[in-house]
PDB file of C-alpha atoms in Angstrom:
ATOM      1  CA  VAL A  13     -19.408   0.942  24.473  1.00 80.00           C
ATOM      2  CA  ALA A  14     -23.194   1.077  24.887  1.00 82.00           C
ATOM      3  CA  PHE A  15     -23.129   4.832  25.545  1.00 88.00           C
ATOM      4  CA  TRP A  16     -20.772   5.324  22.589  1.00 88.00           C
ATOM      5  CA  SER A  17     -23.200   3.387  20.394  1.00 86.00           C
ATOM      6  CA  LEU A  18     -26.216   5.376  21.590  1.00 90.00           C
ATOM      7  CA  SER A  19     -24.419   8.686  21.048  1.00 92.00           C
ATOM      8  CA  TYR A  20     -23.319   7.452  17.624  1.00 91.00           C
ATOM      9  CA  PHE A  21     -26.951   6.806  16.717  1.00 92.00           C
ATOM     10  CA  PHE A  22     -28.011  10.324  17.768  1.00 95.00           C
ATOM     11  CA  TRP A  23     -25.070  11.823  15.877  1.00 95.00           C
ATOM     12  CA  GLN A  24     -25.961  10.000  12.664  1.00 93.00           C
ATOM     13  CA  THR A  25     -29.634  10.987  12.949  1.00 94.00           C
ATOM     14  CA  SER A  26     -28.894  14.645  13.722  1.00 95.00           C
ATOM     15  CA  LEU A  27     -30.502  17.230  11.464  1.00 95.00           C
ATOM     16  CA  SER A  28     -28.426  20.264  12.437  1.00 96.00           C
ATOM     17  CA  TYR A  29     -24.742  21.096  12.684  1.00 96.00           C
ATOM     18  CA  THR A  30     -25.075  22.059  16.363  1.00 96.00           C
ATOM     19  CA  ASN A  31     -26.847  18.839  17.307  1.00 96.00           C
ATOM     20  CA  ALA A  32     -24.417  16.708  15.295  1.00 96.00           C
ATOM     21  CA  LEU A  33     -21.417  18.407  16.908  1.00 97.00           C
ATOM     22  CA  PHE A  34     -22.911  17.898  20.384  1.00 97.00           C
ATOM     23  CA  TRP A  35     -23.446  14.173  19.764  1.00 97.00           C
ATOM     24  CA  THR A  36     -20.015  13.809  18.164  1.00 96.00           C
ATOM     25  CA  LYS A  37     -18.389  15.303  21.258  1.00 97.00           C
ATOM     26  CA  THR A  38     -20.580  13.070  23.433  1.00 96.00           C
ATOM     27  CA  LEU A  39     -19.686   9.874  21.593  1.00 95.00           C
ATOM     28  CA  MET A  40     -16.013  10.801  21.746  1.00 96.00           C
ATOM     29  CA  ALA A  41     -16.326  11.454  25.488  1.00 96.00           C
ATOM     30  CA  PHE A  42     -17.310   7.800  25.822  1.00 95.00           C
ATOM     31  CA  ALA A  43     -14.821   6.536  23.206  1.00 94.00           C
ATOM     32  CA  ILE A  44     -11.967   8.292  25.002  1.00 96.00           C
ATOM     33  CA  PHE A  45     -12.271   5.973  27.995  1.00 94.00           C
ATOM     34  CA  ILE A  46     -12.825   2.672  26.171  1.00 92.00           C
ATOM     35  CA  PRO A  47      -9.107   1.763  25.951  1.00 93.00           C
ATOM     36  CA  VAL A  48      -8.289   2.708  29.540  1.00 95.00           C
ATOM     37  CA  PHE A  49     -11.289   0.708  30.807  1.00 94.00           C
ATOM     38  CA  TYR A  50     -10.064  -2.199  28.671  1.00 93.00           C
ATOM     39  CA  LEU A  51      -6.556  -1.836  30.111  1.00 96.00           C
ATOM     40  CA  HIS A  52      -7.970  -1.648  33.648  1.00 96.00           C
ATOM     41  CA  PHE A  53     -10.063  -4.757  33.022  1.00 92.00           C
ATOM     42  CA  VAL A  54      -7.065  -6.699  31.663  1.00 93.00           C
ATOM     43  CA  PHE A  55      -4.860  -5.692  34.604  1.00 96.00           C
ATOM     44  CA  ALA A  56      -7.565  -6.725  37.086  1.00 93.00           C
ATOM     45  CA  TRP A  57      -8.361  -9.983  35.301  1.00 89.00           C
ATOM     46  CA  LEU A  58      -4.696 -10.941  35.121  1.00 92.00           C
ATOM     47  CA  GLY A  59      -4.194 -10.071  38.789  1.00 92.00           C
ATOM     48  CA  ILE A  60      -1.527  -7.437  38.060  1.00 95.00           C
ATOM     49  CA  LEU A  61      -3.521  -4.379  39.084  1.00 94.00           C
ATOM     50  CA  LYS A  62      -1.305  -3.538  42.068  1.00 95.00           C
ATOM     51  CA  GLU A  63       1.954  -3.773  40.138  1.00 96.00           C
ATOM     52  CA  LYS A  64       0.530  -1.730  37.238  1.00 96.00           C
ATOM     53  CA  LYS A  65      -1.250   0.853  39.410  1.00 96.00           C
ATOM     54  CA  THR A  66       1.074   3.745  38.497  1.00 97.00           C
ATOM     55  CA  LEU A  67       0.739   3.075  34.764  1.00 97.00           C
ATOM     56  CA  LEU A  68      -3.033   2.794  35.095  1.00 97.00           C
ATOM     57  CA  VAL A  69      -3.367   6.053  37.050  1.00 97.00           C
ATOM     58  CA  LEU A  70      -1.182   7.840  34.511  1.00 97.00           C
ATOM     59  CA  THR A  71      -3.272   6.424  31.660  1.00 97.00           C
ATOM     60  CA  TYR A  72      -6.503   7.585  33.333  1.00 98.00           C
ATOM     61  CA  LEU A  73      -5.024  11.080  33.767  1.00 98.00           C
ATOM     62  CA  VAL A  74      -3.976  11.264  30.116  1.00 98.00           C
ATOM     63  CA  PHE A  75      -7.404  10.179  28.869  1.00 98.00           C
ATOM     64  CA  PHE A  76      -9.151  12.495  31.348  1.00 98.00           C
ATOM     65  CA  THR A  77      -7.118  15.358  29.860  1.00 98.00           C
ATOM     66  CA  PHE A  78      -8.362  14.366  26.396  1.00 98.00           C
ATOM     67  CA  LEU A  79     -11.911  14.332  27.783  1.00 98.00           C
ATOM     68  CA  LEU A  80     -11.520  17.906  29.022  1.00 98.00           C
ATOM     69  CA  LEU A  81     -10.136  18.952  25.631  1.00 98.00           C
ATOM     70  CA  ASP A  82     -13.075  17.256  23.881  1.00 97.00           C
ATOM     71  CA  VAL A  83     -15.785  18.743  26.072  1.00 96.00           C
ATOM     72  CA  PHE A  84     -14.446  22.260  26.671  1.00 96.00           C
ATOM     73  CA  THR A  85     -12.370  23.189  23.618  1.00 96.00           C
ATOM     74  CA  SER A  86     -12.258  22.927  19.858  1.00 96.00           C
ATOM     75  CA  GLN A  87      -8.711  21.539  20.074  1.00 97.00           C
ATOM     76  CA  PHE A  88      -9.930  17.944  19.963  1.00 97.00           C
ATOM     77  CA  ILE A  89     -12.703  18.117  17.369  1.00 97.00           C
ATOM     78  CA  ALA A  90     -12.281  21.097  15.046  1.00 96.00           C
ATOM     79  CA  GLY A  91     -15.813  20.841  13.655  1.00 95.00           C
ATOM     80  CA  ILE A  92     -17.889  18.672  11.373  1.00 95.00           C
ATOM     81  CA  LYS A  93     -18.470  18.659   7.644  1.00 95.00           C
ATOM     82  CA  PRO A  94     -19.976  16.478   4.911  1.00 95.00           C
ATOM     83  CA  VAL A  95     -17.848  13.475   3.963  1.00 94.00           C
ATOM     84  CA  LEU A  96     -18.890  10.905   1.375  1.00 92.00           C
ATOM     85  CA  THR A  97     -22.565  10.169   2.060  1.00 91.00           C
ATOM     86  CA  PHE A  98     -22.444  11.508   5.621  1.00 93.00           C
ATOM     87  CA  LYS A  99     -23.895  14.957   6.224  1.00 94.00           C
ATOM     88  CA  PHE A 100     -21.874  15.498   9.406  1.00 95.00           C
ATOM     89  CA  TRP A 101     -18.443  13.943   9.979  1.00 95.00           C
ATOM     90  CA  PRO A 102     -15.866  15.212  12.499  1.00 96.00           C
ATOM     91  CA  ASN A 103     -12.587  16.921  11.647  1.00 95.00           C
ATOM     92  CA  PRO A 104      -9.660  16.156  13.944  1.00 97.00           C
ATOM     93  CA  ALA A 105      -8.051  19.065  15.748  1.00 97.00           C
ATOM     94  CA  LEU A 106      -4.540  19.353  17.202  1.00 97.00           C
ATOM     95  CA  PHE A 107      -4.979  17.085  20.239  1.00 98.00           C
ATOM     96  CA  PHE A 108      -6.954  14.393  18.446  1.00 97.00           C
ATOM     97  CA  HIS A 109      -3.802  13.074  16.757  1.00 97.00           C
ATOM     98  CA  PRO A 110      -1.841  12.221  19.949  1.00 97.00           C
ATOM     99  CA  PHE A 111      -5.081  10.906  21.461  1.00 97.00           C
ATOM    100  CA  LEU A 112      -5.507   8.435  18.625  1.00 96.00           C
ATOM    101  CA  ILE A 113      -1.893   7.252  18.909  1.00 96.00           C
ATOM    102  CA  ILE A 114      -2.216   6.710  22.674  1.00 97.00           C
ATOM    103  CA  TRP A 115      -5.663   5.113  22.173  1.00 95.00           C
ATOM    104  CA  ILE A 116      -4.189   2.583  19.724  1.00 95.00           C
ATOM    105  CA  ALA A 117      -1.113   1.949  21.888  1.00 96.00           C
ATOM    106  CA  SER A 118      -3.286   1.243  24.954  1.00 96.00           C
ATOM    107  CA  VAL A 119      -5.445  -1.228  23.032  1.00 95.00           C
ATOM    108  CA  ILE A 120      -2.405  -2.992  21.570  1.00 95.00           C
ATOM    109  CA  TYR A 121      -0.696  -3.243  24.966  1.00 97.00           C
ATOM    110  CA  ALA A 122      -3.776  -4.676  26.709  1.00 95.00           C
ATOM    111  CA  SER A 123      -4.332  -7.085  23.814  1.00 95.00           C
ATOM    112  CA  TYR A 124      -0.688  -8.163  23.936  1.00 96.00           C
ATOM    113  CA  LEU A 125      -1.056  -8.989  27.640  1.00 95.00           C
ATOM    114  CA  LEU A 126      -4.139 -11.073  26.866  1.00 93.00           C
ATOM    115  CA  TYR A 127      -2.360 -12.787  23.976  1.00 94.00           C
ATOM    116  CA  LYS A 128       0.618 -13.629  26.176  1.00 94.00           C
ATOM    117  CA  THR A 129      -1.736 -15.044  28.812  1.00 91.00           C
ATOM    118  CA  GLN A 130      -3.647 -17.052  26.221  1.00 89.00           C
ATOM    119  CA  LYS A 131      -0.382 -18.571  24.981  1.00 91.00           C
ATOM    120  CA  ASN A 132       0.909 -19.508  28.436  1.00 91.00           C
ATOM    121  CA  ALA A 133      -2.255 -20.308  30.404  1.00 88.00           C
ATOM    122  CA  THR A 134      -4.030 -23.628  30.726  1.00 87.00           C
ATOM    123  CA  GLY A 135      -7.606 -24.739  31.320  1.00 84.00           C
ATOM    124  CA  PHE A 136     -10.395 -22.182  31.694  1.00 79.00           C
ATOM    125  CA  LYS A 137      -8.001 -19.239  31.877  1.00 82.00           C
ATOM    126  CA  LYS A 138      -6.623 -20.099  28.422  1.00 86.00           C
ATOM    127  CA  ILE A 139     -10.095 -20.491  26.899  1.00 81.00           C
ATOM    128  CA  GLN A 140     -11.384 -17.326  28.553  1.00 80.00           C
ATOM    129  CA  ALA A 141      -8.367 -15.312  27.388  1.00 85.00           C
ATOM    130  CA  LYS A 142      -8.815 -16.642  23.850  1.00 84.00           C
ATOM    131  CA  TYR A 143     -12.465 -15.632  23.614  1.00 80.00           C
ATOM    132  CA  ILE A 144     -12.089 -12.239  25.234  1.00 82.00           C
ATOM    133  CA  LEU A 145      -9.017 -11.431  23.102  1.00 87.00           C
ATOM    134  CA  PHE A 146     -10.757 -12.510  19.908  1.00 85.00           C
ATOM    135  CA  GLY A 147     -13.896 -10.553  20.836  1.00 83.00           C
ATOM    136  CA  MET A 148     -11.936  -7.426  21.752  1.00 85.00           C
ATOM    137  CA  ILE A 149      -9.857  -7.522  18.578  1.00 87.00           C
ATOM    138  CA  ILE A 150     -13.012  -7.822  16.483  1.00 87.00           C
ATOM    139  CA  GLY A 151     -14.677  -4.972  18.394  1.00 87.00           C
ATOM    140  CA  PHE A 152     -11.693  -2.632  18.236  1.00 88.00           C
ATOM    141  CA  ILE A 153     -11.021  -3.294  14.563  1.00 89.00           C
ATOM    142  CA  GLY A 154     -14.690  -2.692  13.807  1.00 89.00           C
ATOM    143  CA  GLY A 155     -14.898   0.528  15.801  1.00 88.00           C
ATOM    144  CA  SER A 156     -11.594   1.751  14.414  1.00 90.00           C
ATOM    145  CA  THR A 157     -13.028   1.917  10.896  1.00 92.00           C
ATOM    146  CA  ASN A 158     -14.641   5.194  12.003  1.00 92.00           C
ATOM    147  CA  TYR A 159     -11.297   6.982  12.133  1.00 93.00           C
ATOM    148  CA  PHE A 160     -10.469   6.712   8.423  1.00 95.00           C
ATOM    149  CA  LEU A 161     -13.009   9.374   7.487  1.00 95.00           C
ATOM    150  CA  TRP A 162     -11.621  11.694  10.163  1.00 95.00           C
ATOM    151  CA  TYR A 163      -8.536  11.845   7.963  1.00 95.00           C
ATOM    152  CA  GLU A 164     -10.494  11.952   4.708  1.00 92.00           C
ATOM    153  CA  ILE A 165      -9.492   8.406   3.786  1.00 94.00           C
ATOM    154  CA  PRO A 166     -12.553   7.167   1.878  1.00 94.00           C
ATOM    155  CA  VAL A 167     -13.305   4.065   3.943  1.00 92.00           C
ATOM    156  CA  VAL A 168     -16.922   3.783   5.071  1.00 92.00           C
ATOM    157  CA  PRO A 169     -17.165   2.706   8.744  1.00 91.00           C
ATOM    158  CA  PHE A 170     -18.565  -0.684   7.761  1.00 88.00           C
ATOM    159  CA  GLY A 171     -16.840  -2.324  10.697  1.00 86.00           C
ATOM    160  CA  ASN A 172     -19.206  -0.868  13.296  1.00 83.00           C
ATOM    161  CA  ILE A 173     -21.283  -4.036  13.128  1.00 81.00           C
ATOM    162  CA  LEU A 174     -18.259  -5.894  14.485  1.00 84.00           C
ATOM    163  CA  VAL A 175     -18.612  -4.025  17.787  1.00 80.00           C
ATOM    164  CA  ALA A 176     -21.778  -6.074  18.358  1.00 76.00           C
ATOM    165  CA  ALA A 177     -19.745  -9.231  17.611  1.00 75.00           C
ATOM    166  CA  TYR A 178     -17.411  -8.367  20.489  1.00 75.00           C
ATOM    167  CA  VAL A 179     -20.419  -8.185  22.818  1.00 74.00           C
ATOM    168  CA  GLY A 180     -21.541 -11.575  21.512  1.00 74.00           C
ATOM    169  CA  MET A 181     -18.099 -13.115  22.026  1.00 72.00           C
ATOM    170  CA  THR A 182     -18.006 -11.838  25.604  1.00 72.00           C
ATOM    171  CA  ALA A 183     -21.507 -13.185  26.281  1.00 76.00           C
ATOM    172  CA  TYR A 184     -20.493 -16.555  24.814  1.00 75.00           C
ATOM    173  CA  ALA A 185     -17.378 -16.660  26.998  1.00 70.00           C
ATOM    174  CA  ILE A 186     -19.527 -15.907  30.061  1.00 74.00           C
ATOM    175  CA  VAL A 187     -22.185 -18.522  29.302  1.00 78.00           C
ATOM    176  CA  LYS A 188     -20.054 -21.323  27.872  1.00 75.00           C
ATOM    177  CA  HIS A 189     -16.756 -20.885  29.707  1.00 66.00           C
ATOM    178  CA  ARG A 190     -17.803 -19.130  32.938  1.00 67.00           C
ATOM    179  CA  PHE A 191     -15.839 -16.010  32.094  1.00 65.00           C
ATOM    180  CA  LEU A 192     -15.380 -13.907  35.247  1.00 65.00           C
ATOM    181  CA  ASP A 193     -16.895 -16.861  37.159  1.00 66.00           C
ATOM    182  CA  ILE A 194     -20.359 -15.781  36.094  1.00 62.00           C
ATOM    183  CA  ARG A 195     -22.774 -18.696  35.954  1.00 60.00           C
TER     184      ARG A 195
END
């Protein structure tokens, strides 16, 4: 998320098409792996990593394929153009559409597992699951507001600030509720 944010900054401050396209591809290279890292984290935290190993490996392979398409082809990002007040905004290419569907499905599945745990757990596990789920939902909803403009839906990505809220929620869970047994 930090590398996505840094690349996002360089993209938005770019002065040329070439530079903006480079930083757009870079930020997407980091964004591609956010849901699979989230899924991996949830599996590990819930102690189901071994039983979900095949699904996790398959998910990594799918997202790695999208990474290769992003970095080496124009079949993920077709280009960039002015949209609303933004001088450079990406256009989705053929493989961006299935990527976004799988990206959303991965986030929903991992969040569902956390929700189920939060409902059934007790003690610290319940509190930790609640805070991490709430923080993740805020972060993903906030970051997802970027995708509207990809499809020329005139919604400004105002939710980006919520990505910082997710970091704050995670920090709070660590400090207050010993999330991940960090003291």
